[in-house]
Short mmCIF file of C-alpha atoms and ligand atoms in Angstrom, two decimals:
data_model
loop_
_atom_site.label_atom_id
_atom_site.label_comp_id
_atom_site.label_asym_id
_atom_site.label_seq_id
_atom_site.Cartn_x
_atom_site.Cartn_y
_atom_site.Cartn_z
CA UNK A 282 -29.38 -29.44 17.75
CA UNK A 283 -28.90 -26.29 15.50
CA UNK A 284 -25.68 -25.67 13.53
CA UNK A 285 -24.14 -23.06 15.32
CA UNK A 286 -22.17 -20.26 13.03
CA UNK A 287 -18.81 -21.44 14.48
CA UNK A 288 -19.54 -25.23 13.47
CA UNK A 289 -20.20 -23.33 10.41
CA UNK A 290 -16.80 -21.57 9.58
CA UNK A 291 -15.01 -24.73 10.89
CA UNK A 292 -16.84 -26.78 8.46
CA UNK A 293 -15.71 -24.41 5.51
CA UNK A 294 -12.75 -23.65 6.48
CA UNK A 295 -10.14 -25.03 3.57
CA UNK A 296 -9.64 -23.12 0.33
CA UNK A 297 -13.33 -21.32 1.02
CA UNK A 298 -12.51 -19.36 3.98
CA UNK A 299 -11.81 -15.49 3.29
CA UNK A 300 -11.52 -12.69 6.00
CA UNK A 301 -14.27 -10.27 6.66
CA UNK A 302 -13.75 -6.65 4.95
CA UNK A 303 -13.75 -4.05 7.64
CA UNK A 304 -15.69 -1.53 5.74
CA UNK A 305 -13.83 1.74 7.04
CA UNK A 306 -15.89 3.77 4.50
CA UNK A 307 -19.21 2.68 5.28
CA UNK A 308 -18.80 3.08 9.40
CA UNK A 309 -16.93 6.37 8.59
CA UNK A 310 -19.84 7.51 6.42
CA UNK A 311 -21.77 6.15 9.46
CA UNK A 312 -20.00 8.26 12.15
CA UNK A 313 -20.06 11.34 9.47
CA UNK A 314 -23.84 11.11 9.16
CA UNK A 315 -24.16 11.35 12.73
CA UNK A 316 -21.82 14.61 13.02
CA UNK A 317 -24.04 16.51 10.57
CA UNK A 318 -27.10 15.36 12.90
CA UNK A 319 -25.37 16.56 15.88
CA UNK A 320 -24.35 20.06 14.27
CA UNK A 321 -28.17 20.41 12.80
CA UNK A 322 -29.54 19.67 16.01
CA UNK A 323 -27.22 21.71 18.86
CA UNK A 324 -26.61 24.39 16.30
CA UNK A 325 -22.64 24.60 16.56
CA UNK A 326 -20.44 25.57 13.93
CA UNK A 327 -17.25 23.50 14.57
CA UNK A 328 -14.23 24.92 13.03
CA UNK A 329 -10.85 23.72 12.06
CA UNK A 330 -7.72 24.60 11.06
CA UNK A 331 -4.57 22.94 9.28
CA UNK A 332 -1.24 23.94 8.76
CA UNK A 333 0.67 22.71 6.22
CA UNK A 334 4.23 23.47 5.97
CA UNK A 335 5.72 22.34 2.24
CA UNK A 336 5.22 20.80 -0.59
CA UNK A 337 4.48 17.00 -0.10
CA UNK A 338 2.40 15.90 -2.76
CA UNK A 339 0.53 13.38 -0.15
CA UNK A 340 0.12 15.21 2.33
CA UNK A 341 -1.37 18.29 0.09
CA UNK A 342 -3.89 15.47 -0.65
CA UNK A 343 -4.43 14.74 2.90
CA UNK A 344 -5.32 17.82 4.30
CA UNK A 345 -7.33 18.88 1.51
CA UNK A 346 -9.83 15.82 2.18
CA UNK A 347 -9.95 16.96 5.80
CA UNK A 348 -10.67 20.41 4.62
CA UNK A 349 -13.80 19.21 2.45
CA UNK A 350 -15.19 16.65 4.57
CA UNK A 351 -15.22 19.32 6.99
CA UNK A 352 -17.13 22.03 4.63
CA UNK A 353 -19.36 18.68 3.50
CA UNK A 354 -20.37 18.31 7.45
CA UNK A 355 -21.30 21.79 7.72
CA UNK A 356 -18.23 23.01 10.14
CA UNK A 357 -15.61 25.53 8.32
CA UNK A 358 -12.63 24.37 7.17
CA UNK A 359 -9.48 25.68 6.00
CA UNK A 360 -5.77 25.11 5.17
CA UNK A 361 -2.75 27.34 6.09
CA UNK A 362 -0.08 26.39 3.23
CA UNK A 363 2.75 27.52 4.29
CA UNK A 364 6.36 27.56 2.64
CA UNK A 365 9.57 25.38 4.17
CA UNK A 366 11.97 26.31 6.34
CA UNK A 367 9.80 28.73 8.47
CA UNK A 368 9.53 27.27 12.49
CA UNK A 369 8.48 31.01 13.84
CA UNK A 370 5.70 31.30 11.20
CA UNK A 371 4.34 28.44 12.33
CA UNK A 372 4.76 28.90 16.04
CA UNK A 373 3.00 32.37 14.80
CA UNK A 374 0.08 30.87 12.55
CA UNK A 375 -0.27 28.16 15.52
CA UNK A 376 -0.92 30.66 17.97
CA UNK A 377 -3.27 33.04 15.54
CA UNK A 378 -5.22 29.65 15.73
CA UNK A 379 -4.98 29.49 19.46
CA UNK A 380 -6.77 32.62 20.35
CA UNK A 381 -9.31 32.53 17.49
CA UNK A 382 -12.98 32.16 18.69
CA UNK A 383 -13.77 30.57 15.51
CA UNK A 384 -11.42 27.79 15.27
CA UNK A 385 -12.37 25.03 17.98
CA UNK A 386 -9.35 22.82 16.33
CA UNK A 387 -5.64 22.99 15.09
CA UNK A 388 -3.56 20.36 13.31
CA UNK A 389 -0.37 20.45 11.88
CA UNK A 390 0.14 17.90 9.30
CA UNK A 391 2.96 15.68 9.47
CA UNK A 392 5.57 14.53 8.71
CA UNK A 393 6.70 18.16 8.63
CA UNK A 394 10.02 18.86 6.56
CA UNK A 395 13.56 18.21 7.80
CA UNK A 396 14.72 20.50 10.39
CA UNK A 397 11.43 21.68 11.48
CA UNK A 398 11.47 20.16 15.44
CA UNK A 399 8.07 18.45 15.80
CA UNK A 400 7.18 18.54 19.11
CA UNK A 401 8.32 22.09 19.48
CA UNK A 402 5.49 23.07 17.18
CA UNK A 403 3.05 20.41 18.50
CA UNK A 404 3.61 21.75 22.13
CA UNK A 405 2.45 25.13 20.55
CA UNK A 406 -1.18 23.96 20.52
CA UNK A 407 -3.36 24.83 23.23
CA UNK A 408 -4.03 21.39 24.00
CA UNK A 409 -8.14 22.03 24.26
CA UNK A 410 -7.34 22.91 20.68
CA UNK A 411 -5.67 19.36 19.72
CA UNK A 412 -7.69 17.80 17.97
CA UNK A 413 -5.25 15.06 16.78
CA UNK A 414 -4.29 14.38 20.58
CA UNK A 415 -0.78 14.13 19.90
CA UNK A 416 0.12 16.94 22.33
CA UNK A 417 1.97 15.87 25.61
CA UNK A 418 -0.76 16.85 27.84
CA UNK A 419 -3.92 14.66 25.68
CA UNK A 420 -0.83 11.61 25.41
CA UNK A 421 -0.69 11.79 28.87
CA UNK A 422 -4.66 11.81 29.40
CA UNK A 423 -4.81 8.80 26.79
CA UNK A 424 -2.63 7.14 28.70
CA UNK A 425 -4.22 6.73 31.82
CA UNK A 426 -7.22 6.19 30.49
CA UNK A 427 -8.71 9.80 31.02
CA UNK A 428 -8.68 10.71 26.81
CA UNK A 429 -9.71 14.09 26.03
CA UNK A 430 -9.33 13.56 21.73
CA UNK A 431 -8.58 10.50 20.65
CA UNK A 432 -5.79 10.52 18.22
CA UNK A 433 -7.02 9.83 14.93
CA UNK A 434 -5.99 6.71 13.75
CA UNK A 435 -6.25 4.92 16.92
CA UNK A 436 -9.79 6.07 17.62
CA UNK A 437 -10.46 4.39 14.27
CA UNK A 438 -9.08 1.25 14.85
CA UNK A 439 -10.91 1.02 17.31
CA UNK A 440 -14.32 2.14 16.43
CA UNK A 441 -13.74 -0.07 13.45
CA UNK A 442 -13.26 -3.31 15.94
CA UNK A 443 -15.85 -2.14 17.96
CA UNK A 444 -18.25 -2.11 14.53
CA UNK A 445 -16.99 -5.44 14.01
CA UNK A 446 -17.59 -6.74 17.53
CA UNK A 447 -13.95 -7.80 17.46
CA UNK A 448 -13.34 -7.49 21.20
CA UNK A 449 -9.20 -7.19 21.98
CA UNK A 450 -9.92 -8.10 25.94
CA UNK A 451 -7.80 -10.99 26.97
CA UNK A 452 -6.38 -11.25 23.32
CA UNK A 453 -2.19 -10.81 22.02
CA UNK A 454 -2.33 -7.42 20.25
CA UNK A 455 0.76 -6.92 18.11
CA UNK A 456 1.27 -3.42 17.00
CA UNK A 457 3.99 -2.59 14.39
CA UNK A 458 5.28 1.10 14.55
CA UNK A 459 5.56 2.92 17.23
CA UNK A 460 4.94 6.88 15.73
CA UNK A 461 3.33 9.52 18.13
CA UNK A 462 0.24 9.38 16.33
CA UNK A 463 -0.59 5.98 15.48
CA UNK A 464 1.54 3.23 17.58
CA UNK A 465 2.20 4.55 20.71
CA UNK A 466 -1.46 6.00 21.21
CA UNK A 467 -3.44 2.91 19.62
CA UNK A 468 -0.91 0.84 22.48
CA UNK A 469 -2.58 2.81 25.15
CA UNK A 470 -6.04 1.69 24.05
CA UNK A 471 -5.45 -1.74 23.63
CA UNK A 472 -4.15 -1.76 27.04
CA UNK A 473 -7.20 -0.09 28.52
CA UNK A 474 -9.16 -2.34 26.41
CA UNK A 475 -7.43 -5.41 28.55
CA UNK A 476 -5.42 -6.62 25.73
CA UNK A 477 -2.28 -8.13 25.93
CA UNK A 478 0.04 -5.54 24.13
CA UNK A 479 3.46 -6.22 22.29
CA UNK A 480 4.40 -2.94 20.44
CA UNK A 481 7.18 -3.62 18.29
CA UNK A 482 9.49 -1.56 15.32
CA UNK A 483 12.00 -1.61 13.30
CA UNK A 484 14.41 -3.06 16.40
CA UNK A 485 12.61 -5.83 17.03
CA UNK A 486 14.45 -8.54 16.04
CA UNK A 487 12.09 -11.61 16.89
CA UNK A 488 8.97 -10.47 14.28
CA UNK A 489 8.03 -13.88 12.94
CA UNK A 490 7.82 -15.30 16.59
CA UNK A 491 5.63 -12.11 17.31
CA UNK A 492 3.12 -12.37 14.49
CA UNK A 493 2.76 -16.30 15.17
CA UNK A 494 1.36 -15.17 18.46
CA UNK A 495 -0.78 -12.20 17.53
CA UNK A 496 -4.76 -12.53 17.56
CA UNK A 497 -4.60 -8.82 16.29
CA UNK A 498 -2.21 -6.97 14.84
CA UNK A 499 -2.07 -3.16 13.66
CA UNK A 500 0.47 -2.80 11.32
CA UNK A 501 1.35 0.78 10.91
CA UNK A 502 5.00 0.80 9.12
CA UNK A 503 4.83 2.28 5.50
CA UNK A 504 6.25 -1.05 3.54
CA UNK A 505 4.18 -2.83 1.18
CA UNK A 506 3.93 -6.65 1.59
CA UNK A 507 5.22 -6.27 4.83
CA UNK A 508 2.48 -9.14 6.41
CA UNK A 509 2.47 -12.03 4.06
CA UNK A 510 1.01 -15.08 5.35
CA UNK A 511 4.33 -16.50 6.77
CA UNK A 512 4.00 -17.32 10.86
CA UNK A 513 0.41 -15.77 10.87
CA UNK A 514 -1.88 -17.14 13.40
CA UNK A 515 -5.13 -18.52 11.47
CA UNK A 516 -8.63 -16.22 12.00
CA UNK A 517 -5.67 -13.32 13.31
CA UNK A 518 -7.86 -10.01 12.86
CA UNK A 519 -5.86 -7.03 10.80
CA UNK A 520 -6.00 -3.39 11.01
CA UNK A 521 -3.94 -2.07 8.22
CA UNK A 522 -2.44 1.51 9.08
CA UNK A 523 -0.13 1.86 6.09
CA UNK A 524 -0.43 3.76 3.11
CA UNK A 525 2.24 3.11 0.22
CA UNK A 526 1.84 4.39 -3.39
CA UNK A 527 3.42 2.18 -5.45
CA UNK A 528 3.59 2.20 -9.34
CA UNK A 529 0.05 1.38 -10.89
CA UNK A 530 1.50 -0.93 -13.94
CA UNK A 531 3.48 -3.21 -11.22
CA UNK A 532 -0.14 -3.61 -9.56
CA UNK A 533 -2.83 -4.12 -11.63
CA UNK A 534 -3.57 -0.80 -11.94
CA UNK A 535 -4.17 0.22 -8.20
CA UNK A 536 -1.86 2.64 -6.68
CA UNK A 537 -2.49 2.83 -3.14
CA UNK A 538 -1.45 -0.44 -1.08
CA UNK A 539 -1.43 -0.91 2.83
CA UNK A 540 1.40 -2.73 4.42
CA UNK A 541 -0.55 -6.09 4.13
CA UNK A 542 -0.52 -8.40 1.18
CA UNK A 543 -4.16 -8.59 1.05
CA UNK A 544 -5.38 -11.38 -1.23
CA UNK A 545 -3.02 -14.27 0.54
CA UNK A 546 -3.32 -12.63 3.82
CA UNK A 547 -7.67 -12.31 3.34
CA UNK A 548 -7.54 -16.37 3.57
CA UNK A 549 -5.57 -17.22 6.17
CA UNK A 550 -7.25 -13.84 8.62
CA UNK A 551 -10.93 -13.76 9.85
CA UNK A 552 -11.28 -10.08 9.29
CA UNK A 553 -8.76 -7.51 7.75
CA UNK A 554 -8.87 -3.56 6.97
CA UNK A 555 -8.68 -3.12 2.88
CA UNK A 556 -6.61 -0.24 1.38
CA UNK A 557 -8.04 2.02 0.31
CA UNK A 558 -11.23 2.05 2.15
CA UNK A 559 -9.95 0.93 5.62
CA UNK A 560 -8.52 3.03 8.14
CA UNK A 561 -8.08 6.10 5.56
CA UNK A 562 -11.77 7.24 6.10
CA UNK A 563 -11.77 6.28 9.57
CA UNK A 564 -8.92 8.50 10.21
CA UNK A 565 -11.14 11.66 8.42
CA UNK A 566 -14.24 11.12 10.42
CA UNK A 567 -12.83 10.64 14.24
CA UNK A 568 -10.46 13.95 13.05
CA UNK A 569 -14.53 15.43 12.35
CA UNK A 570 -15.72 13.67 15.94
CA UNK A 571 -12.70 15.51 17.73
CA UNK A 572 -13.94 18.76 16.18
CA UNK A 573 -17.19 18.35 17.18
CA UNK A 574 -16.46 17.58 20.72
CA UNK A 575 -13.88 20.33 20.62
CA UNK A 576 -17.01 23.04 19.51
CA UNK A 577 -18.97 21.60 22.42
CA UNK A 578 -16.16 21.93 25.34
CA UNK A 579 -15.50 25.30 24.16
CA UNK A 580 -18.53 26.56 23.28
CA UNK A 581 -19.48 25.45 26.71
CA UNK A 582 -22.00 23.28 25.72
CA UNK A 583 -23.60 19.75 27.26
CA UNK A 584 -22.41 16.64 25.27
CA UNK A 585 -25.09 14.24 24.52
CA UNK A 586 -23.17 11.37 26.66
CA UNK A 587 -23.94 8.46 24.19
CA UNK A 588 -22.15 10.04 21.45
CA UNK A 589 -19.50 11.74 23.10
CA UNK A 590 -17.83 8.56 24.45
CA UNK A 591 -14.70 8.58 22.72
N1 GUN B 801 -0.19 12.61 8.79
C1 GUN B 801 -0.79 11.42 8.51
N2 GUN B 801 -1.79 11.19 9.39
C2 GUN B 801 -1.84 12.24 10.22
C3 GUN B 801 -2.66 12.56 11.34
O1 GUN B 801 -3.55 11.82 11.75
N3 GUN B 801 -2.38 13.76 11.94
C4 GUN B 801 -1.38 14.58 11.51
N4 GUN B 801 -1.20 15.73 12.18
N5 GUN B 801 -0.61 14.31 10.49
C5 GUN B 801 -0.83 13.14 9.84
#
């Protein structure tokens, strides 16, 4: 009888046994490679447009890789900077967006500053226009399992599971965070994808029992070293949503960390999302895929189905 690859992994399992990488970069470079094939071929020129309000240093780092992975794909990109404290410019710029032929897709980066109400501006989009899916009407479509756009970061997740053949049907999904565009949404999919879903925050008081039971969990909170190995399940599978910057001495010189202690937590996991290089990218290319497909509904154009199933 032939080893199989599961007698395998048991048979190494002690000290040897280390997670797979979930490559975000190389399956977003992937999906990327695919969008500039798709705008060659059906000759569309996708266009997108985000609003900025302040003066986060992040988030001025965010947009502008969305801006030039855009230009890099061949769709036009640009950034409306705009100063704090300014709600009816933005409703204004949102709806110069809204009626422009050119611009197949609107974001507003968040978090937007204090005082500025976020769904009020959010609900501004024409929701054919969302491209992050975060208005109330593509929510709504996500959530019974009729989506439109794909928010982001959940459409990422997944795609990077579904890269992995990591299949969440019939398994305990534990999602951490429960923000309009990451937890809530990526709870939806799970679901549809016949998961088991617990989506807990920063109320939930019973997190060690949770993560002993998880076979996947999406941690999306913003603390670093949040998942250490304590209660995890062994061969759990981790998507790693957050994005701290912490000080580069403290860290061996990296800067960026998720929420995940990676090295401990890489022994104990069978696969796990790295930061950088994990959900980041994945994030930039499904925000390019919900451009594309927004070019195509408005342009009145025929999808190729086998692309456009997300
Ligand atoms: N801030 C961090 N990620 C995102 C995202 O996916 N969409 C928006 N609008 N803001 C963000």
């Amino acid at each position: 009888m032939a080893f199989s690859r599961d007698y395998l992994t048991t048979y190494f399992q002690d000290d040897e046994m280390t997670a797979r990488i979930l490559n975000g970069k190389a399956v977003a470079d992937e999906l990327c490679n695919k969008i500039t094939e798709i705008i060659a071929q059906y000759k569309v020129r996708p266009g997108l447009a985000v609003i900025l309000v302040g003066d986060d240093e992040a988030s001025k780092v965010y947009v502008e890789r969305k801006k030039e992975k855009s230009l890099s794909l061949g769709m036009k990109g640009r950034i409306l900077h705009m100063p704090e404290g300014s709600p009816q410019q933005i409703l204004e710029a949102i709806q110069m967006y809204n009626t422009a032929p050119d611009i197949h897709g609107i974001l507003v980066q968040l978090p937007l500053p204090k005082g500025i109400h976020t769904s009020q501006m959010i609900e501004k989009i024409n929701p054919i226009k969302d491209v992050d899916g975060i208005h109330p009407f593509n929510l709504g479509k996500l959530m019974i399992g009729e989506p439109i756009y794909t928010p982001c970061t959940p459409q990422g997740c997944i795609r990077l599971l579904k890269h992995y053949n990591i299949n969440p049907e019939g398994k305990r999904a534990l999602i951490i965070g429960r923000s309009r565009i990451v937890g809530l949404p990526i709870s939806f999919l799970l679901t549809h994808l016949n998961a088991t879903v617990t989506l807990a925050h920063s109320h939930s008081s019973n997190l060690p029992q949770l993560l002993s039971e998880a076979d996947i969990i999406v941690s999306a909170v913003g603390k670093p070293k949040l998942i250490g190995t304590n209660h995890l399940k062994p061969n759990v599978a981790i998507l790693d949503v957050g994005i701290n910057r912490i000080n580069q001495q403290a860290n061996n010189g990296q800067s960026v960390v998720g929420d995940v202690d990676f090295t401990p937590v890489s022994k104990v996991a069978s696969a796990i999302s790295p930061v950088p290089g994990g959900i980041g990218p994945m994030t930039v290319a499904c925000l390019m895929y919900n451009t594309l497909k927004a070019s195509f509904i408005q342009e009145g154009k025929t999808m190729p189905e086998q692309f456009f199933n997300f």
